[in-house]
Coordinates of C-alpha atoms in Angstrom, one line a residue:
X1 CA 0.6 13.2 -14.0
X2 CA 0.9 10.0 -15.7
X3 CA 4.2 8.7 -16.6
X4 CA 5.4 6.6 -19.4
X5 CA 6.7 3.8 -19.1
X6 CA 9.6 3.9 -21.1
X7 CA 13.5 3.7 -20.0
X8 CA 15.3 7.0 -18.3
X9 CA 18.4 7.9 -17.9
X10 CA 20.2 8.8 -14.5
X11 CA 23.6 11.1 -14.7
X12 CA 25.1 13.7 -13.2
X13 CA 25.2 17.1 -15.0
X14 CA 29.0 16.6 -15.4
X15 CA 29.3 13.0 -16.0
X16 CA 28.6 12.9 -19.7
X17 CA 30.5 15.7 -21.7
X18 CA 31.5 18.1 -18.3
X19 CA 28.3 20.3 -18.4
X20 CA 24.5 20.2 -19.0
X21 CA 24.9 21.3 -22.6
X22 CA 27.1 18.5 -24.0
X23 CA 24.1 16.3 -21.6
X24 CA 21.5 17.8 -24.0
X25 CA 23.8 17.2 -27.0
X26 CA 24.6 13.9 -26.3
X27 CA 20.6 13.6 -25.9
X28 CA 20.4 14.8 -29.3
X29 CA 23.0 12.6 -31.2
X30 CA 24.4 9.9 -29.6
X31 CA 21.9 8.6 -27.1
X32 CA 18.8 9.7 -29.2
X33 CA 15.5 8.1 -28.7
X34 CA 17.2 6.0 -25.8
X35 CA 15.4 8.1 -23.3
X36 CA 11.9 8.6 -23.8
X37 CA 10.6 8.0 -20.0
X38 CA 12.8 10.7 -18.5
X39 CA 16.5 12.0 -17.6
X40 CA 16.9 12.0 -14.1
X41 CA 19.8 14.7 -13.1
X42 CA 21.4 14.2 -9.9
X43 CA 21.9 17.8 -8.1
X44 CA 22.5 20.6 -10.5
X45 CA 22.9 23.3 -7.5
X46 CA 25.1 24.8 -5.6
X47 CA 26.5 22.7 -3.2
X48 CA 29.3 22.3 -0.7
X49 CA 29.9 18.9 -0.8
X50 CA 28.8 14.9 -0.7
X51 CA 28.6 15.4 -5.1
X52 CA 25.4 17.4 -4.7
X53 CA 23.5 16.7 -1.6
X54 CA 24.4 19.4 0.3
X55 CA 22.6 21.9 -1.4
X56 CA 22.8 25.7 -1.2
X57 CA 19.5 26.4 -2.5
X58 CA 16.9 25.0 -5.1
X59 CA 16.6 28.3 -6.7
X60 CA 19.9 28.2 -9.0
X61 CA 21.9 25.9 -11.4
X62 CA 25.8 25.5 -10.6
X63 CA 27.4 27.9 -12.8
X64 CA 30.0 25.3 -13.7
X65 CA 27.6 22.8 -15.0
X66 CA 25.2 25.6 -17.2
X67 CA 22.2 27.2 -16.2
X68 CA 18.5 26.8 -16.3
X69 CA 18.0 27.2 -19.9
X70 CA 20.3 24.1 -20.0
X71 CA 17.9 22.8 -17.8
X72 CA 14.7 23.5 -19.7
X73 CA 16.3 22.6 -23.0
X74 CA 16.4 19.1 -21.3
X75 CA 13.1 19.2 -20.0
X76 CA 11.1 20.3 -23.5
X77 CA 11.8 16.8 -25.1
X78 CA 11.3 14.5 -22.2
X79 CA 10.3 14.6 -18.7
X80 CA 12.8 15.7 -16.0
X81 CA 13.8 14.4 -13.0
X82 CA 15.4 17.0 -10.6
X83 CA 16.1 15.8 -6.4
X84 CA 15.0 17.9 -3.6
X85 CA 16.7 16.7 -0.1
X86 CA 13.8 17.2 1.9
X87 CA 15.6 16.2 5.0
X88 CA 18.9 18.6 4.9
X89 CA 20.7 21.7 3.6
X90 CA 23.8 22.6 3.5
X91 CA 25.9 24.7 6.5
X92 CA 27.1 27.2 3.5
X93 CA 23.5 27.8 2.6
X94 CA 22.5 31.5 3.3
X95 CA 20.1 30.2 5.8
X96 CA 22.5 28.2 8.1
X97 CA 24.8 30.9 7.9
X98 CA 22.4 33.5 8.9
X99 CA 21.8 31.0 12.3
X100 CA 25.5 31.2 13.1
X101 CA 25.8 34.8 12.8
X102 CA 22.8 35.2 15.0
X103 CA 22.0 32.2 16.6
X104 CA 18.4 31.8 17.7
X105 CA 17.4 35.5 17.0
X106 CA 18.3 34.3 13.3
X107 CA 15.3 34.6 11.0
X108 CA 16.1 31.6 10.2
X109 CA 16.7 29.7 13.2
X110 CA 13.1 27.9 13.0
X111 CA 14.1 26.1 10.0
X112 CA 17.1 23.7 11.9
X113 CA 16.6 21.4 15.0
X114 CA 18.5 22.5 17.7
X115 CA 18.7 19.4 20.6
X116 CA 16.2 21.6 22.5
X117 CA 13.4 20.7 20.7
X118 CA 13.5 17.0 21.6
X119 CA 15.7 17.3 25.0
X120 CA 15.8 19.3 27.8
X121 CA 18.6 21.6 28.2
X122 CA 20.2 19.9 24.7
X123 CA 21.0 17.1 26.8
X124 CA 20.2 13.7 24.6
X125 CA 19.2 10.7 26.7
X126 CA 21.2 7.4 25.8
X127 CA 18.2 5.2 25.3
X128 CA 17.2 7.3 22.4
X129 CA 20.3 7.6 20.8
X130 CA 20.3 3.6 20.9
X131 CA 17.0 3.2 19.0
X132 CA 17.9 5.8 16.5
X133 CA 18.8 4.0 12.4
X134 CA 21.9 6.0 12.8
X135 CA 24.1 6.9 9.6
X136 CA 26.8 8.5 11.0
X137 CA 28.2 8.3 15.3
X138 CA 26.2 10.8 16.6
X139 CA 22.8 12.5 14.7
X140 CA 23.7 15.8 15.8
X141 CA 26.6 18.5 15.1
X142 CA 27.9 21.4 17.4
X143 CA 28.4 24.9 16.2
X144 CA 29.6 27.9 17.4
X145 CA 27.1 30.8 16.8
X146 CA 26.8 34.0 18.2
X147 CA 24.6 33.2 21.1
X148 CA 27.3 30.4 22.0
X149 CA 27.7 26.5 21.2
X150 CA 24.4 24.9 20.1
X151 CA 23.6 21.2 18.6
X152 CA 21.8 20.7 15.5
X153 CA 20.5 17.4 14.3
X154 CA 22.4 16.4 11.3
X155 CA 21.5 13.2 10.2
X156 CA 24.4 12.3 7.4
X157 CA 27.5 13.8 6.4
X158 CA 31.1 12.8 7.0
X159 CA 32.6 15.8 8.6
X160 CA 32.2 17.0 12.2
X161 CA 30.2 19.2 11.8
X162 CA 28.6 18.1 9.2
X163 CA 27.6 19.9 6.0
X164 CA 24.3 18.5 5.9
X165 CA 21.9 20.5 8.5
X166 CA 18.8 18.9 9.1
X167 CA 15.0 21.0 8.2
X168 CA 12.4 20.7 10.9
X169 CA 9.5 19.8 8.6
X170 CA 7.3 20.9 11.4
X171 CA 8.3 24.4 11.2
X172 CA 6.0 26.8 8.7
X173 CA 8.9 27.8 7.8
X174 CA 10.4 24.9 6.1
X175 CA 7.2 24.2 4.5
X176 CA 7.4 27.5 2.6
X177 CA 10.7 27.0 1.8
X178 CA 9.4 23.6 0.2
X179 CA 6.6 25.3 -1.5
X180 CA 8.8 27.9 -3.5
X181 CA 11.5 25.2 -4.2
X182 CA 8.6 23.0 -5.9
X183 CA 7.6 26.3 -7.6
X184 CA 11.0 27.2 -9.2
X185 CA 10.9 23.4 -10.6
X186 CA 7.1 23.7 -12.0
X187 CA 8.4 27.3 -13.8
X188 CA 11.6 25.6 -15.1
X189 CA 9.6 22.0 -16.9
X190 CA 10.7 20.0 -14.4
X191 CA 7.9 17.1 -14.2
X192 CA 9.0 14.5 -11.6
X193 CA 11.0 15.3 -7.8
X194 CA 12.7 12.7 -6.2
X195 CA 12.1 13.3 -2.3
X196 CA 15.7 12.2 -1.4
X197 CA 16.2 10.8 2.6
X198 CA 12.7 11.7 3.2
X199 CA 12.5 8.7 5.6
X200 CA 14.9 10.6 8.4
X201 CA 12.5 13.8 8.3
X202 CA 10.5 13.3 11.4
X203 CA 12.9 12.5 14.8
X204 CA 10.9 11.2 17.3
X205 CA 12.5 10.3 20.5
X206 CA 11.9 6.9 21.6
X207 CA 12.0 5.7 17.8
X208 CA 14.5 4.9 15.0
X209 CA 13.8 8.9 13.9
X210 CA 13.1 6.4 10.6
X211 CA 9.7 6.7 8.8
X212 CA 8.0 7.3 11.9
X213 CA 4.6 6.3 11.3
X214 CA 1.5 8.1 11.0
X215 CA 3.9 11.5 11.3
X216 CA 5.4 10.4 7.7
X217 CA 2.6 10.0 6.1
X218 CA 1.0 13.5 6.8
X219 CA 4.3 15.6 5.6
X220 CA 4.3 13.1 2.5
X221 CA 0.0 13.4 2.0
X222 CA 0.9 17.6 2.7
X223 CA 4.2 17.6 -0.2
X224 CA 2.3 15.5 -2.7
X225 CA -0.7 17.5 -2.3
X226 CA 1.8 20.9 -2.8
X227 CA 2.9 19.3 -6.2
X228 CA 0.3 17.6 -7.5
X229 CA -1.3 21.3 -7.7
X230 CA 1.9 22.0 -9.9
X231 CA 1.3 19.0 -12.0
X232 CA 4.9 17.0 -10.2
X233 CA 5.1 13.8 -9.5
X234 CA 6.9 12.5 -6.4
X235 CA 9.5 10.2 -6.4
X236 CA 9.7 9.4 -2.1
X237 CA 13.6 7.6 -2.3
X238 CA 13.6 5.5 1.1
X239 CA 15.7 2.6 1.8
X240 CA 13.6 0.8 4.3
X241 CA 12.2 -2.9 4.9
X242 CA 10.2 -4.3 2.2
X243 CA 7.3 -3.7 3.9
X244 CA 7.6 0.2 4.3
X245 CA 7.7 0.6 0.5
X246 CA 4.7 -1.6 0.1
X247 CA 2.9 0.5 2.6
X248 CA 3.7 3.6 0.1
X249 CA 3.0 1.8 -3.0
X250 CA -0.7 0.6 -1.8
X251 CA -0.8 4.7 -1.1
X252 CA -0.6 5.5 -4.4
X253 CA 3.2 6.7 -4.4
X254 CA 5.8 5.4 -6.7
X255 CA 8.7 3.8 -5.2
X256 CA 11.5 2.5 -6.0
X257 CA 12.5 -1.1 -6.5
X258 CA 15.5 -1.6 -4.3
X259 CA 15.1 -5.4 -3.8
X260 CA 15.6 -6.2 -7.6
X261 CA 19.4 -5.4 -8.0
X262 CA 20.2 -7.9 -4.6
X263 CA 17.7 -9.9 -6.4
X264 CA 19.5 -10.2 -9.8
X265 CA 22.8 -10.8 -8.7
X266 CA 22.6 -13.2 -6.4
X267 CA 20.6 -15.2 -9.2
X268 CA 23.9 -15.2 -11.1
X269 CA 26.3 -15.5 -8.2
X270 CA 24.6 -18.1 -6.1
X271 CA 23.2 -19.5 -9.6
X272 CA 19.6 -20.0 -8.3
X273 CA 16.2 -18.5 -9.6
X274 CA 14.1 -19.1 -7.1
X275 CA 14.3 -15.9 -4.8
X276 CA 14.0 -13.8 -8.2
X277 CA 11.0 -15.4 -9.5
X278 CA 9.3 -15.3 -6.5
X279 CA 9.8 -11.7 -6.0
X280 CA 9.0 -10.8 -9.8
X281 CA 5.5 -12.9 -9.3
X282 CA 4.7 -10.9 -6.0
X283 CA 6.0 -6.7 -6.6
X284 CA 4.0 -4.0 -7.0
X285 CA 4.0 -2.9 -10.7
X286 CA 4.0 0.9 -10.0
X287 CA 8.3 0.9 -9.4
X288 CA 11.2 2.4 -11.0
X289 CA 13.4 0.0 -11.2
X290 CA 17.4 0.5 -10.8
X291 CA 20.4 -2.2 -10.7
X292 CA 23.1 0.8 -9.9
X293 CA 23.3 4.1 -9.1
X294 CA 25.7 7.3 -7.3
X295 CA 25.4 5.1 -4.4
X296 CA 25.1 1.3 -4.3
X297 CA 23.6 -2.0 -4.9
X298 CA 21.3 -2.2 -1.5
X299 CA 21.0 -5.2 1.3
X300 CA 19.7 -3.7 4.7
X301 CA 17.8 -2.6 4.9
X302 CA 15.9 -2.7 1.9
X303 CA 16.3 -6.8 1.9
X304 CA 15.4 -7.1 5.8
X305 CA 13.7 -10.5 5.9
X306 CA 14.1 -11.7 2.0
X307 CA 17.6 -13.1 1.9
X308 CA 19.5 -16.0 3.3
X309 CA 23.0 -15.1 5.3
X310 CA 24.8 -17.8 3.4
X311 CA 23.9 -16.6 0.7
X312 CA 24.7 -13.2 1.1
X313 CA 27.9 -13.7 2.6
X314 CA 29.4 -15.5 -0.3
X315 CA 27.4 -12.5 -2.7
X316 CA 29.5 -10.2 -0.2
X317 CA 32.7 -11.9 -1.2
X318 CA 32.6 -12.3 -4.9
X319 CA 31.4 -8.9 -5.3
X320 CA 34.8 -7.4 -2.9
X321 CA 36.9 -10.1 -5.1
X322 CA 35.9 -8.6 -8.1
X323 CA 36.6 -4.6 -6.9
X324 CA 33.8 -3.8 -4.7
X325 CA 33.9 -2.0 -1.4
X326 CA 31.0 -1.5 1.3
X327 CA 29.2 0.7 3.1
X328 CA 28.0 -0.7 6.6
X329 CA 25.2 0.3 9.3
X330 CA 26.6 2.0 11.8
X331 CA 23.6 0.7 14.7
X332 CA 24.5 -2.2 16.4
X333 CA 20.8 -2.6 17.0
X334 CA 20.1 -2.6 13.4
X335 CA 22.6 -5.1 12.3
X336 CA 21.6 -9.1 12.3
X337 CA 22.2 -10.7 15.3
X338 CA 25.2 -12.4 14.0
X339 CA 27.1 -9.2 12.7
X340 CA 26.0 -9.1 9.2
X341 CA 26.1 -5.5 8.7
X342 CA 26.4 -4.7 4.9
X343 CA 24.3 -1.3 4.0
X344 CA 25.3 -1.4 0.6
X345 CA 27.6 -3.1 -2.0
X346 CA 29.7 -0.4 -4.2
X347 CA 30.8 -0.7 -7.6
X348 CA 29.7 -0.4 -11.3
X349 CA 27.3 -3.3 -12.1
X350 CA 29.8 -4.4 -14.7
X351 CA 32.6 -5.0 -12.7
X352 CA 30.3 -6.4 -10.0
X353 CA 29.2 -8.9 -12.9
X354 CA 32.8 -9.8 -13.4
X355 CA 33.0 -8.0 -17.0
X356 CA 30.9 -10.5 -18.9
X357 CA 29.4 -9.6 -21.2
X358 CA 26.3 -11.9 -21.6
X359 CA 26.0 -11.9 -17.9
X360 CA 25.8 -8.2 -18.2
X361 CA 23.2 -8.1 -20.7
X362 CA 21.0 -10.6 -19.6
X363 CA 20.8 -8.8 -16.6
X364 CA 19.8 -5.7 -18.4
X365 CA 17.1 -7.4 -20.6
X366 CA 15.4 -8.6 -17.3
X367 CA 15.7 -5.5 -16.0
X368 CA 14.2 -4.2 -19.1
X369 CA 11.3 -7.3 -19.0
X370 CA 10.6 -6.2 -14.7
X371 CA 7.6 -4.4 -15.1
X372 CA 7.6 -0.4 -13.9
X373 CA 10.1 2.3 -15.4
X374 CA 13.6 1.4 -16.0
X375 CA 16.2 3.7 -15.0
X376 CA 19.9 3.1 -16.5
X377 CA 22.7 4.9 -14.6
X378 CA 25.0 6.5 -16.8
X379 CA 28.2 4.0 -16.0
X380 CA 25.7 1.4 -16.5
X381 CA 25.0 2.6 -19.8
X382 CA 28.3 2.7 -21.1
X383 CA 29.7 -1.1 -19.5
X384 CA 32.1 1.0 -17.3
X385 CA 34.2 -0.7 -14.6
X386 CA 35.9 0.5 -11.2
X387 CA 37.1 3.7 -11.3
X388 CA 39.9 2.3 -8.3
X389 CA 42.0 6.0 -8.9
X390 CA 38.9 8.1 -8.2
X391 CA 38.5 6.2 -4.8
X392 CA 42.2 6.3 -4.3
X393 CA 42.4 10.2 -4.8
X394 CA 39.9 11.4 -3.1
X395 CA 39.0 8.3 -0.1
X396 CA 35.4 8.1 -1.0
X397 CA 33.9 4.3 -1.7
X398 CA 31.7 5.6 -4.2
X399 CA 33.5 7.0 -6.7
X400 CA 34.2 3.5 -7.9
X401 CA 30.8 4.2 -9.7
X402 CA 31.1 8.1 -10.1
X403 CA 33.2 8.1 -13.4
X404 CA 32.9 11.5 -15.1
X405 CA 33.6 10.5 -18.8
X406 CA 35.0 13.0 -21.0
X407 CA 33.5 13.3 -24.8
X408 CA 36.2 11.0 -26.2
X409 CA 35.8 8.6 -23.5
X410 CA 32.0 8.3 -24.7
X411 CA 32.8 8.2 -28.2
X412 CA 34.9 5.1 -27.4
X413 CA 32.7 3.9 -24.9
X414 CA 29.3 3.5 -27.2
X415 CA 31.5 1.5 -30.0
X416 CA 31.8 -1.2 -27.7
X417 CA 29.6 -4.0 -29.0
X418 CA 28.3 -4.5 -25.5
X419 CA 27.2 -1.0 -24.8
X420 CA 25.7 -1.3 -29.1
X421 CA 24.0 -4.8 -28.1
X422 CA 22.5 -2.2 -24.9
X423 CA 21.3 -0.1 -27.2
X424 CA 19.4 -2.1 -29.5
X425 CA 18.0 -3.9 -25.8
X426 CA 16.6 -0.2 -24.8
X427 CA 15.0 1.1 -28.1
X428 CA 13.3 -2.7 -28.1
X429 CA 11.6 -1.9 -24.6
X430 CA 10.7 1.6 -25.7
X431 CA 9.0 0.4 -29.1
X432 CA 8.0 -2.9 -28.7
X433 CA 4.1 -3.0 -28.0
X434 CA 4.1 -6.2 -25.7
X435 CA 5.3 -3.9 -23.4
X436 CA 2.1 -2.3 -23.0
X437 CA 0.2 -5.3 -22.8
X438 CA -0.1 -8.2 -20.0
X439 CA 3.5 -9.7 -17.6
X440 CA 3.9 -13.1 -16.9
X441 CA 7.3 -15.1 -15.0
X442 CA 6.5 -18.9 -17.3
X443 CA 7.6 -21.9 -15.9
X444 CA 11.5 -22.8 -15.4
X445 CA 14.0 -24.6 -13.2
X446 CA 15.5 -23.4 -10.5
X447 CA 18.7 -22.2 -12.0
X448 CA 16.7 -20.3 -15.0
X449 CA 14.0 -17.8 -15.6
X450 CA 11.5 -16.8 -18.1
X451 CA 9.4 -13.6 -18.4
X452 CA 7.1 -12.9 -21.2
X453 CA 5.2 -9.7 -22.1
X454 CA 2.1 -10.2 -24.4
X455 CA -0.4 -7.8 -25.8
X456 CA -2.6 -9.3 -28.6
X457 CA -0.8 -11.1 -31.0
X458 CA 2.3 -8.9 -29.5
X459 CA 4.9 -11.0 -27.6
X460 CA 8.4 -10.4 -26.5
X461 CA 10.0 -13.3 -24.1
X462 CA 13.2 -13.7 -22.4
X463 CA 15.2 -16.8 -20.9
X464 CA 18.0 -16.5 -18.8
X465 CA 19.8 -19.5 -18.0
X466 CA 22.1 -18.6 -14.7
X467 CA 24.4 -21.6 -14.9
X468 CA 25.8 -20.6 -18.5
X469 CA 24.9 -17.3 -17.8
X470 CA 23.6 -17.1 -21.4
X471 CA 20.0 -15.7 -22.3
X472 CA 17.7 -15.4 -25.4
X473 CA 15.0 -13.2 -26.2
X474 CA 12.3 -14.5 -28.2
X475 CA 9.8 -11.7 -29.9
X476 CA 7.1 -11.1 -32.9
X477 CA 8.6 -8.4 -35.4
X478 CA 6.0 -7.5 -36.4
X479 CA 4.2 -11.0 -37.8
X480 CA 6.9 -13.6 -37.5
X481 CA 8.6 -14.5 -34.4
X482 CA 12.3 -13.5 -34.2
X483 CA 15.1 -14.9 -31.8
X484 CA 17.7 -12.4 -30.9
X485 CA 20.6 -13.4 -28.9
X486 CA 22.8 -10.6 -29.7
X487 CA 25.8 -12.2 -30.9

């Protein structure tokens, strides 16, 4: 399926209005036309935890958040986006539940890894926990079933055990499982599936258990080739070194642009273009690009190789002065050899740009200029900052970035002139027809940058000046050339 591209939207079912109907509302009236390329909704199921990624099953909508009429309602007037964790499900699901009840005469029990399958006597050897891209102490859990206590691989989760049971993807089994999932999207519109963590599905001992190569490549080639037949597109999600994504890109797969939101800020923070235009002359074109989402603004190790430590570190610190937190690799082997161990930066990209306005912006109009498909994260969309009670309340990092607003909180929210000044940047890169045409990073010093899009006598140009932190865009409309700087 070919996509457009055109900007999409990222939210949670509940973030904007409570429920998927005030989402389709809101899509109707407030935010029309914003979203042309697509709305991509983070985990409408039932779940027991982690905001959605510990799904129950594929095969129904949260009751709290509508149903699947809400979701197809959605889906008739743009594409959808709709995740499927390909690596885990949750303990509540009726499948892990079944396991405990009945251990490994479940019906089920070929769907989970138990330590047997990679050790003998469930007895993990120390060199291969070592090499293992670890995201939590250990990459197993211990249950009590009714055949006794067994180990199952559980790659993420913050509990012990874990809500988040790992799928063999060897296993027949699973791969049905997959199949009907993909099905149930296909019936209900849903054009586009994010494979989330499908870089920890194959666990190979004497590996990182990390986009094990060739074994990743032939569940990937077997999934795409199960949705494709469905008319889906896939959406791999892997954090990984540069090259990794490349490797997927040059197969064909979209992917998405990780390196651009490190990129972007350090441009402003360290107040130097040269790592950005670099990068922007070098990417693959087929990327959705991001500067924030539900989780954070990556480093390693998405950036392994591309940045400098000094560099980073002071990044690091302005981004904690100005209400960030972190989230850090666990692995000491997959850490830099002198500590630096940031995973991810958390925080809404306005705070993160210190609440400036023109900063803000400009960073959203190059976003907007970086070829592929844009993807604005709901927060982002609105300017919000820190939500510090949401972390306080509940002890999870990421809620800084996790605001659910409530329908007056929008109504206030969209009447800010920079969220307006957003608006009008948006509907330009949806309408604009040098968008469609040819990209091109001009000539600049090393504390500036200029992009231009041209097709025929079509042109649209932006110049960001990082010292001032002020920008320009520079575009035909439609015969005579217009300067907008959004004041």
């Amino acid at each position: 399926m070919k996509l457009e591209r055109k900007v999409q939207l990222i939210s949670y079912p509940d973030s904007l209005g409570g429920n998927l109907a005030e989402l389709n509302r809101l899509l109707d009236t407030k935010l029309s036309g914003l979203f042309p390329g697509g709305i991509h909704i983070l985990p409408p199921f039932p779940s027991s935890g982690d905001r959605g990624f510990a799904p129950l099953t594929y095969l129904e909508i949260e009751p709290q958040f509508g149903n699947w009429e809400d979701i197809r309602s959605i889906a008739e007037k743009q594409p959808l986006i709709l995740d499927l964790m390909v690596n885990h499900i949750s303990a509540q699901s009726e499948y892990f539940q079944d396991f405990l009840s009945k251990g490994n005469q479940s019906q089920f029990a070929d769907l989970f890894i138990t330590l047997d399958k990679l050790w003998p006597d469930e007895q993990p050897f120390e060199e291969d926990i070592n090499k293992i891209f670890l995201r939590r102490e250990l990459p197993y859990s211990e249950y009590e079933t009714s055949a006794g206590s067994l180990k199952v691989w559980t790659t993420f989760g913050k509990t012990n055990p874990s809500e988040q049971i790992d799928l063999d993807i060897h296993s027949a089994q699973t791969r049905d499982l997959f199949s009907t999932y993909l099905k149930s999207f296909h019936k209900n519109k849903v054009r586009i599936v994010r494979l989330d963590a499908v870089g920890y599905v194959i666990k190979k001992m004497g590996t990182s258990c990390f986009f094990v190569e060739p074994e990743i490549y032939e569940f990937l080639d077997w999934i795409n080739q199960e949705a494709n037949a469905l008319g889906i597109t896939l959406l791999p999600e892997i954090h990984a070194d540069p090259a990794i994504q490349y490797k997927l890109a040059e197969r064909g797969y979209w992917i998405y642009d990780f390196i651009l939101p490190y990129t972007l800020l350090n441009a402003y923070i360290n107040r130097t273009s040269k790592a950005l235009k670099s990068y922007l002359q070098t990417r693959p074109h087929n990327q959705f690009t991001m500067l924030d989402c539900h989780d954070g603004i990556p480093i390693k190790p998405d950036l392994n190789g591309l940045y400098e430590y000094a560099e980073a570190a002071k990044l690091v610190e302005t981004c904690i002065e100005r209400g960030g937190n972190l989230s850090l690799i666990v692995s000491p082997e997959h850490q830099d050899p002198n500590g630096f161990d940031v995973h991810q930066i958390r925080g809404t990209l306005y705070s993160l740009m210190d609440c400036n306005d023109d900063a803000y912006l400009g960073a959203r109009a190059l976003q907007l200029f970086t070829p592929g498909i844009p993807q604005i994260y709901y927060v982002g969309l609105l300017a919000g900052e820190n939500d510090v009670l949401a972390v306080q309340k509940t002890g999870e990092g990421r809620e800084l970035n996790r605001h659910n607003y409530t329908l007056a909180e929008i109504n206030q929210a969209i009447e800010k002139p920079v969220v307006q000044k957003l608006f009008r940047l948006i509907h330009l890169r949806n309408t604009h027809p040098a968008f469609d045409g040819e990209f091109s990073v001009n000539p600049s010093d090393d504390s500036s940058i200029s992009l231009e899009w041209k097709q025929d006598n079509n042109f649209a140009r932006l110049e960001i000046d990082f010292d001032s932190t002020g920008y320009k865009l520079v575009y035909n409309k439609p015969d005579i050339s217009s300067t907008i700087d959004f004041s």
